[in-house]
Amino acid sequence: MPAQQKKILFCIAGVLSFACALGTAAAIGTQLWVKGTILCKTGALLVNATGQELEKFIGKIQYGLFYGERVRQCGLGGRPFQFSFFPDLLKIIPASIHVSVILFCTVLIVFALVGAGFFLFNAFGSPYETLHGPVGLYLWSFIACSCGCLIMILFSSEVKIHHLSEKIANFKEENFTFKTHSEQFANSFWIILVCSLVQFLNALLIRFAGFEFPFSKSKDSVRITGAADLMY
């Protein structure tokens, strides 16, 4: 592939990787990871609410990695409540998983920025061997993509397996019991998915630029090496 086309591909990959870092950083600071509704089970059972009557007992909840908001409804109108994971909810949530999600988000940002820098360096500079060359580009993209996948797996398990929404909904509740009525992942969660796909796309761009995967050797190089060994 001509050098000019390689520069264009590396520039595209660098911009995408930089956008991935910015998107992840923005996602961390929002409370748009999960949106859902919570049912005041105690209130609904007391009045035996059914059909449209249940709407008076269905509140809302949304949260991110650091803070969120819930609106509880028990027949007397909505009452909003702001909460923070640190330190308010630290005792009731799976803290190790939650901290791991934040840690992998940070690693994703760091390696996305590193990858963006090396992509642009290879586009406009003279690539070094190993870390500055194709091997390094594959490495940064692989690490960032892996971190994105781990973030989605860990956070999904925290929400679905450990019932995070119900734990938050019942936080500091003594007289009422809340149950998750519906929940879905929101924009910030899907940004992480897009960032993972972007890093995978960057690896494909490296391949399209004409660089083989670093751990595979061509047959010609093997033959040359074997002939050299026979000479000595």
PDB file of C-alpha atoms in Angstrom:
ATOM      1  CA  MET A   1       0.000   0.000   0.000  1.00  0.00           C
ATOM      2  CA  PRO A   2       1.362   3.485  -0.830  1.00  0.00           C
ATOM      3  CA  ALA A   3       2.775   5.499   2.061  1.00  0.00           C
ATOM      4  CA  GLN A   4       0.157   8.243   1.609  1.00  0.00           C
ATOM      5  CA  GLN A   5      -2.699   5.787   2.071  1.00  0.00           C
ATOM      6  CA  LYS A   6      -1.018   4.326   5.144  1.00  0.00           C
ATOM      7  CA  LYS A   7      -0.785   7.801   6.656  1.00  0.00           C
ATOM      8  CA  ILE A   8      -4.490   8.374   6.015  1.00  0.00           C
ATOM      9  CA  LEU A   9      -5.401   5.056   7.675  1.00  0.00           C
ATOM     10  CA  PHE A  10      -3.204   5.792  10.679  1.00  0.00           C
ATOM     11  CA  CYS A  11      -4.704   9.282  10.992  1.00  0.00           C
ATOM     12  CA  ILE A  12      -8.221   7.825  10.945  1.00  0.00           C
ATOM     13  CA  ALA A  13      -7.254   5.234  13.564  1.00  0.00           C
ATOM     14  CA  GLY A  14      -5.636   7.884  15.746  1.00  0.00           C
ATOM     15  CA  VAL A  15      -8.684  10.144  15.626  1.00  0.00           C
ATOM     16  CA  LEU A  16     -10.997   7.222  16.403  1.00  0.00           C
ATOM     17  CA  SER A  17      -8.844   6.146  19.328  1.00  0.00           C
ATOM     18  CA  PHE A  18      -8.755   9.703  20.704  1.00  0.00           C
ATOM     19  CA  ALA A  19     -12.542   9.983  20.349  1.00  0.00           C
ATOM     20  CA  CYS A  20     -12.829   6.669  22.182  1.00  0.00           C
ATOM     21  CA  ALA A  21     -10.828   8.063  25.113  1.00  0.00           C
ATOM     22  CA  LEU A  22     -12.960  11.213  25.261  1.00  0.00           C
ATOM     23  CA  GLY A  23     -16.183   9.204  25.040  1.00  0.00           C
ATOM     24  CA  THR A  24     -15.133   6.897  27.876  1.00  0.00           C
ATOM     25  CA  ALA A  25     -14.113   9.840  30.051  1.00  0.00           C
ATOM     26  CA  ALA A  26     -17.470  11.502  29.434  1.00  0.00           C
ATOM     27  CA  ALA A  27     -19.339   8.257  30.145  1.00  0.00           C
ATOM     28  CA  ILE A  28     -17.645   7.813  33.517  1.00  0.00           C
ATOM     29  CA  GLY A  29     -18.914  11.170  34.767  1.00  0.00           C
ATOM     30  CA  THR A  30     -22.571  10.653  33.897  1.00  0.00           C
ATOM     31  CA  GLN A  31     -25.413   8.794  35.593  1.00  0.00           C
ATOM     32  CA  LEU A  32     -26.695   7.394  32.291  1.00  0.00           C
ATOM     33  CA  TRP A  33     -25.454   3.828  32.642  1.00  0.00           C
ATOM     34  CA  VAL A  34     -28.737   2.278  33.755  1.00  0.00           C
ATOM     35  CA  LYS A  35     -32.304   3.537  33.552  1.00  0.00           C
ATOM     36  CA  GLY A  36     -35.308   1.745  34.950  1.00  0.00           C
ATOM     37  CA  THR A  37     -38.477   1.765  36.987  1.00  0.00           C
ATOM     38  CA  ILE A  38     -39.047   0.453  40.499  1.00  0.00           C
ATOM     39  CA  LEU A  39     -42.282  -0.841  41.959  1.00  0.00           C
ATOM     40  CA  CYS A  40     -43.261  -0.080  45.545  1.00  0.00           C
ATOM     41  CA  LYS A  41     -44.255  -3.651  46.323  1.00  0.00           C
ATOM     42  CA  THR A  42     -45.437  -2.942  49.865  1.00  0.00           C
ATOM     43  CA  GLY A  43     -47.745  -0.090  48.853  1.00  0.00           C
ATOM     44  CA  ALA A  44     -49.182  -1.997  45.905  1.00  0.00           C
ATOM     45  CA  LEU A  45     -50.001  -5.011  48.114  1.00  0.00           C
ATOM     46  CA  LEU A  46     -51.620  -2.853  50.773  1.00  0.00           C
ATOM     47  CA  VAL A  47     -54.248  -1.498  48.358  1.00  0.00           C
ATOM     48  CA  ASN A  48     -54.199  -4.553  46.072  1.00  0.00           C
ATOM     49  CA  ALA A  49     -53.371  -2.298  43.105  1.00  0.00           C
ATOM     50  CA  THR A  50     -53.773  -3.696  39.603  1.00  0.00           C
ATOM     51  CA  GLY A  51     -53.749  -2.322  36.059  1.00  0.00           C
ATOM     52  CA  GLN A  52     -53.542   1.449  35.856  1.00  0.00           C
ATOM     53  CA  GLU A  53     -53.505   1.738  39.650  1.00  0.00           C
ATOM     54  CA  LEU A  54     -49.973   0.328  39.625  1.00  0.00           C
ATOM     55  CA  GLU A  55     -48.712   3.493  37.926  1.00  0.00           C
ATOM     56  CA  LYS A  56     -49.090   5.321  41.237  1.00  0.00           C
ATOM     57  CA  PHE A  57     -46.579   2.921  42.781  1.00  0.00           C
ATOM     58  CA  ILE A  58     -43.977   2.835  39.990  1.00  0.00           C
ATOM     59  CA  GLY A  59     -41.032   5.172  40.439  1.00  0.00           C
ATOM     60  CA  LYS A  60     -37.895   5.789  38.390  1.00  0.00           C
ATOM     61  CA  ILE A  61     -34.210   5.123  38.892  1.00  0.00           C
ATOM     62  CA  GLN A  62     -31.061   5.981  36.980  1.00  0.00           C
ATOM     63  CA  TYR A  63     -27.437   5.785  37.991  1.00  0.00           C
ATOM     64  CA  GLY A  64     -23.869   5.638  36.767  1.00  0.00           C
ATOM     65  CA  LEU A  65     -20.578   4.651  38.351  1.00  0.00           C
ATOM     66  CA  PHE A  66     -20.434   7.359  41.010  1.00  0.00           C
ATOM     67  CA  TYR A  67     -23.898   8.749  41.632  1.00  0.00           C
ATOM     68  CA  GLY A  68     -27.534   8.497  40.616  1.00  0.00           C
ATOM     69  CA  GLU A  69     -31.109   9.399  41.416  1.00  0.00           C
ATOM     70  CA  ARG A  70     -34.249   7.499  42.293  1.00  0.00           C
ATOM     71  CA  VAL A  71     -37.837   8.707  42.446  1.00  0.00           C
ATOM     72  CA  ARG A  72     -39.917   6.608  44.817  1.00  0.00           C
ATOM     73  CA  GLN A  73     -43.687   6.501  44.431  1.00  0.00           C
ATOM     74  CA  CYS A  74     -45.864   4.859  47.026  1.00  0.00           C
ATOM     75  CA  GLY A  75     -49.210   6.377  46.114  1.00  0.00           C
ATOM     76  CA  LEU A  76     -48.424   9.864  47.410  1.00  0.00           C
ATOM     77  CA  GLY A  77     -46.523  11.281  44.445  1.00  0.00           C
ATOM     78  CA  GLY A  78     -42.885  11.081  43.456  1.00  0.00           C
ATOM     79  CA  ARG A  79     -40.169  11.810  45.970  1.00  0.00           C
ATOM     80  CA  PRO A  80     -36.676  12.172  44.449  1.00  0.00           C
ATOM     81  CA  PHE A  81     -33.584  11.015  46.286  1.00  0.00           C
ATOM     82  CA  GLN A  82     -29.999  11.661  45.230  1.00  0.00           C
ATOM     83  CA  PHE A  83     -27.364   9.094  46.197  1.00  0.00           C
ATOM     84  CA  SER A  84     -23.653   8.507  45.796  1.00  0.00           C
ATOM     85  CA  PHE A  85     -21.848   5.179  45.562  1.00  0.00           C
ATOM     86  CA  PHE A  86     -18.906   6.472  47.577  1.00  0.00           C
ATOM     87  CA  PRO A  87     -19.315   6.281  50.489  1.00  0.00           C
ATOM     88  CA  ASP A  88     -23.116   5.963  50.796  1.00  0.00           C
ATOM     89  CA  LEU A  89     -23.709   2.655  49.004  1.00  0.00           C
ATOM     90  CA  LEU A  90     -20.310   1.081  49.566  1.00  0.00           C
ATOM     91  CA  LYS A  91     -21.655  -1.434  52.111  1.00  0.00           C
ATOM     92  CA  ILE A  92     -24.556  -2.766  50.036  1.00  0.00           C
ATOM     93  CA  ILE A  93     -23.013  -3.015  46.555  1.00  0.00           C
ATOM     94  CA  PRO A  94     -20.410  -5.533  45.294  1.00  0.00           C
ATOM     95  CA  ALA A  95     -17.611  -3.044  45.912  1.00  0.00           C
ATOM     96  CA  SER A  96     -14.825  -5.108  44.336  1.00  0.00           C
ATOM     97  CA  ILE A  97     -16.698  -5.411  41.034  1.00  0.00           C
ATOM     98  CA  HIS A  98     -17.704  -1.752  41.039  1.00  0.00           C
ATOM     99  CA  VAL A  99     -14.160  -0.560  41.709  1.00  0.00           C
ATOM    100  CA  SER A 100     -12.868  -2.919  39.010  1.00  0.00           C
ATOM    101  CA  VAL A 101     -15.245  -1.356  36.474  1.00  0.00           C
ATOM    102  CA  ILE A 102     -13.930   2.123  37.324  1.00  0.00           C
ATOM    103  CA  LEU A 103     -10.337   0.858  37.163  1.00  0.00           C
ATOM    104  CA  PHE A 104     -10.796  -0.731  33.729  1.00  0.00           C
ATOM    105  CA  CYS A 105     -12.465   2.466  32.489  1.00  0.00           C
ATOM    106  CA  THR A 106      -9.349   4.366  33.530  1.00  0.00           C
ATOM    107  CA  VAL A 107      -7.085   1.830  31.811  1.00  0.00           C
ATOM    108  CA  LEU A 108      -9.218   2.058  28.669  1.00  0.00           C
ATOM    109  CA  ILE A 109      -8.820   5.840  28.588  1.00  0.00           C
ATOM    110  CA  VAL A 110      -5.046   5.629  29.133  1.00  0.00           C
ATOM    111  CA  PHE A 111      -4.390   3.043  26.436  1.00  0.00           C
ATOM    112  CA  ALA A 112      -6.784   4.689  23.991  1.00  0.00           C
ATOM    113  CA  LEU A 113      -4.773   7.907  24.367  1.00  0.00           C
ATOM    114  CA  VAL A 114      -1.494   5.993  24.067  1.00  0.00           C
ATOM    115  CA  GLY A 115      -2.797   4.255  20.961  1.00  0.00           C
ATOM    116  CA  ALA A 116      -3.921   7.570  19.465  1.00  0.00           C
ATOM    117  CA  GLY A 117      -0.468   9.050  20.059  1.00  0.00           C
ATOM    118  CA  PHE A 118       1.336   6.137  18.436  1.00  0.00           C
ATOM    119  CA  PHE A 119      -1.063   6.020  15.498  1.00  0.00           C
ATOM    120  CA  LEU A 120      -0.403   9.688  14.768  1.00  0.00           C
ATOM    121  CA  PHE A 121       3.325   9.216  15.369  1.00  0.00           C
ATOM    122  CA  ASN A 122       3.424   6.413  12.816  1.00  0.00           C
ATOM    123  CA  ALA A 123       1.421   8.562  10.401  1.00  0.00           C
ATOM    124  CA  PHE A 124       3.666  11.623  10.477  1.00  0.00           C
ATOM    125  CA  GLY A 125       6.968  10.325  11.860  1.00  0.00           C
ATOM    126  CA  SER A 126       9.407   7.544  11.175  1.00  0.00           C
ATOM    127  CA  PRO A 127       8.148   4.444  12.976  1.00  0.00           C
ATOM    128  CA  TYR A 128      10.537   2.711  15.327  1.00  0.00           C
ATOM    129  CA  GLU A 129      10.616  -1.037  15.715  1.00  0.00           C
ATOM    130  CA  THR A 130       8.413  -2.957  18.180  1.00  0.00           C
ATOM    131  CA  LEU A 131       6.516  -0.522  20.415  1.00  0.00           C
ATOM    132  CA  HIS A 132       6.444   2.308  17.870  1.00  0.00           C
ATOM    133  CA  GLY A 133       5.706   0.021  14.960  1.00  0.00           C
ATOM    134  CA  PRO A 134       2.875  -2.362  14.079  1.00  0.00           C
ATOM    135  CA  VAL A 135       3.441  -4.572  17.133  1.00  0.00           C
ATOM    136  CA  GLY A 136       2.807  -1.673  19.492  1.00  0.00           C
ATOM    137  CA  LEU A 137      -0.283  -0.571  17.575  1.00  0.00           C
ATOM    138  CA  TYR A 138      -1.749  -4.065  17.788  1.00  0.00           C
ATOM    139  CA  LEU A 139      -0.870  -4.178  21.481  1.00  0.00           C
ATOM    140  CA  TRP A 140      -2.522  -0.871  22.454  1.00  0.00           C
ATOM    141  CA  SER A 141      -5.650  -1.672  20.453  1.00  0.00           C
ATOM    142  CA  PHE A 142      -5.896  -5.152  21.962  1.00  0.00           C
ATOM    143  CA  ILE A 143      -5.534  -3.896  25.550  1.00  0.00           C
ATOM    144  CA  ALA A 144      -8.102  -1.130  25.063  1.00  0.00           C
ATOM    145  CA  CYS A 145     -10.569  -3.486  23.395  1.00  0.00           C
ATOM    146  CA  SER A 146     -10.121  -6.079  26.159  1.00  0.00           C
ATOM    147  CA  CYS A 147     -10.728  -3.451  28.841  1.00  0.00           C
ATOM    148  CA  GLY A 148     -13.942  -2.376  27.124  1.00  0.00           C
ATOM    149  CA  CYS A 149     -15.193  -5.966  27.050  1.00  0.00           C
ATOM    150  CA  LEU A 150     -14.313  -6.474  30.720  1.00  0.00           C
ATOM    151  CA  ILE A 151     -16.152  -3.282  31.666  1.00  0.00           C
ATOM    152  CA  MET A 152     -19.347  -4.466  29.988  1.00  0.00           C
ATOM    153  CA  ILE A 153     -19.101  -7.979  31.459  1.00  0.00           C
ATOM    154  CA  LEU A 154     -18.412  -6.810  35.009  1.00  0.00           C
ATOM    155  CA  PHE A 155     -21.005  -4.052  35.021  1.00  0.00           C
ATOM    156  CA  SER A 156     -23.644  -6.330  33.475  1.00  0.00           C
ATOM    157  CA  SER A 157     -23.010  -8.938  36.165  1.00  0.00           C
ATOM    158  CA  GLU A 158     -23.224  -6.250  38.829  1.00  0.00           C
ATOM    159  CA  VAL A 159     -26.596  -5.068  37.547  1.00  0.00           C
ATOM    160  CA  LYS A 160     -28.214  -8.356  36.538  1.00  0.00           C
ATOM    161  CA  ILE A 161     -26.661 -11.000  38.794  1.00  0.00           C
ATOM    162  CA  HIS A 162     -26.201  -8.919  41.946  1.00  0.00           C
ATOM    163  CA  HIS A 163     -29.486  -6.984  41.421  1.00  0.00           C
ATOM    164  CA  LEU A 164     -27.860  -3.603  41.843  1.00  0.00           C
ATOM    165  CA  SER A 165     -31.017  -1.619  41.033  1.00  0.00           C
ATOM    166  CA  GLU A 166     -33.015  -3.316  43.794  1.00  0.00           C
ATOM    167  CA  LYS A 167     -30.238  -2.765  46.329  1.00  0.00           C
ATOM    168  CA  ILE A 168     -30.159   0.926  45.460  1.00  0.00           C
ATOM    169  CA  ALA A 169     -33.965   1.200  45.499  1.00  0.00           C
ATOM    170  CA  ASN A 170     -34.163  -0.335  48.994  1.00  0.00           C
ATOM    171  CA  PHE A 171     -31.309   1.753  50.390  1.00  0.00           C
ATOM    172  CA  LYS A 172     -32.347   3.310  53.747  1.00  0.00           C
ATOM    173  CA  GLU A 173     -35.883   1.945  53.389  1.00  0.00           C
ATOM    174  CA  GLU A 174     -37.427   0.472  56.517  1.00  0.00           C
ATOM    175  CA  ASN A 175     -41.183   0.414  55.877  1.00  0.00           C
ATOM    176  CA  PHE A 176     -41.366  -0.176  52.127  1.00  0.00           C
ATOM    177  CA  THR A 177     -39.916  -2.839  49.865  1.00  0.00           C
ATOM    178  CA  PHE A 178     -39.091  -1.987  46.260  1.00  0.00           C
ATOM    179  CA  LYS A 179     -38.737  -4.360  43.333  1.00  0.00           C
ATOM    180  CA  THR A 180     -37.230  -3.719  39.916  1.00  0.00           C
ATOM    181  CA  HIS A 181     -40.076  -3.274  37.451  1.00  0.00           C
ATOM    182  CA  SER A 182     -37.925  -2.656  34.378  1.00  0.00           C
ATOM    183  CA  GLU A 183     -34.341  -1.707  33.643  1.00  0.00           C
ATOM    184  CA  GLN A 184     -32.176  -1.189  30.590  1.00  0.00           C
ATOM    185  CA  PHE A 185     -28.655  -0.045  29.919  1.00  0.00           C
ATOM    186  CA  ALA A 186     -28.447   3.589  28.894  1.00  0.00           C
ATOM    187  CA  ASN A 187     -26.209   5.696  26.640  1.00  0.00           C
ATOM    188  CA  SER A 188     -22.980   5.590  28.644  1.00  0.00           C
ATOM    189  CA  PHE A 189     -22.941   1.793  28.714  1.00  0.00           C
ATOM    190  CA  TRP A 190     -23.346   1.620  24.941  1.00  0.00           C
ATOM    191  CA  ILE A 191     -20.544   4.160  24.519  1.00  0.00           C
ATOM    192  CA  ILE A 192     -18.205   1.576  26.054  1.00  0.00           C
ATOM    193  CA  LEU A 193     -19.433  -0.986  23.522  1.00  0.00           C
ATOM    194  CA  VAL A 194     -18.781   1.449  20.674  1.00  0.00           C
ATOM    195  CA  CYS A 195     -15.290   2.151  22.030  1.00  0.00           C
ATOM    196  CA  SER A 196     -14.520  -1.578  22.116  1.00  0.00           C
ATOM    197  CA  LEU A 197     -15.653  -1.916  18.508  1.00  0.00           C
ATOM    198  CA  VAL A 198     -13.546   1.115  17.556  1.00  0.00           C
ATOM    199  CA  GLN A 199     -10.426  -0.495  19.004  1.00  0.00           C
ATOM    200  CA  PHE A 200     -11.172  -3.686  17.087  1.00  0.00           C
ATOM    201  CA  LEU A 201     -11.650  -1.588  13.947  1.00  0.00           C
ATOM    202  CA  ASN A 202      -8.260   0.022  14.541  1.00  0.00           C
ATOM    203  CA  ALA A 203      -6.636  -3.420  14.508  1.00  0.00           C
ATOM    204  CA  LEU A 204      -8.290  -4.063  11.145  1.00  0.00           C
ATOM    205  CA  LEU A 205      -6.995  -0.735   9.840  1.00  0.00           C
ATOM    206  CA  ILE A 206      -3.468  -1.778  10.775  1.00  0.00           C
ATOM    207  CA  ARG A 207      -3.974  -4.974   8.804  1.00  0.00           C
ATOM    208  CA  PHE A 208      -5.381  -3.053   5.831  1.00  0.00           C
ATOM    209  CA  ALA A 209      -2.307  -0.832   5.916  1.00  0.00           C
ATOM    210  CA  GLY A 210      -0.279  -3.910   4.968  1.00  0.00           C
ATOM    211  CA  PHE A 211       1.097  -5.035   8.328  1.00  0.00           C
ATOM    212  CA  GLU A 212       0.808  -8.701   9.236  1.00  0.00           C
ATOM    213  CA  PHE A 213      -0.269  -9.728  12.681  1.00  0.00           C
ATOM    214  CA  PRO A 214       2.950  -9.525  14.740  1.00  0.00           C
ATOM    215  CA  PHE A 215       2.861 -13.096  15.978  1.00  0.00           C
ATOM    216  CA  SER A 216       2.597 -14.711  12.550  1.00  0.00           C
ATOM    217  CA  LYS A 217       5.626 -15.272  10.336  1.00  0.00           C
ATOM    218  CA  SER A 218       5.576 -15.652   6.612  1.00  0.00           C
ATOM    219  CA  LYS A 219       6.758 -18.867   4.980  1.00  0.00           C
ATOM    220  CA  ASP A 220       9.524 -17.005   3.155  1.00  0.00           C
ATOM    221  CA  SER A 221      11.118 -15.829   6.378  1.00  0.00           C
ATOM    222  CA  VAL A 222      11.010 -19.359   7.751  1.00  0.00           C
ATOM    223  CA  ARG A 223      12.730 -20.700   4.622  1.00  0.00           C
ATOM    224  CA  ILE A 224      15.411 -18.017   4.758  1.00  0.00           C
ATOM    225  CA  THR A 225      16.076 -18.718   8.433  1.00  0.00           C
ATOM    226  CA  GLY A 226      16.302 -22.450   7.752  1.00  0.00           C
ATOM    227  CA  ALA A 227      18.746 -21.923   4.889  1.00  0.00           C
ATOM    228  CA  ALA A 228      20.898 -19.710   7.072  1.00  0.00           C
ATOM    229  CA  ASP A 229      20.994 -22.374   9.772  1.00  0.00           C
ATOM    230  CA  LEU A 230      22.168 -24.951   7.239  1.00  0.00           C
ATOM    231  CA  MET A 231      24.979 -22.673   6.115  1.00  0.00           C
ATOM    232  CA  TYR A 232      26.366 -22.548   9.620  1.00  0.00           C
TER     233      TYR A 232
END
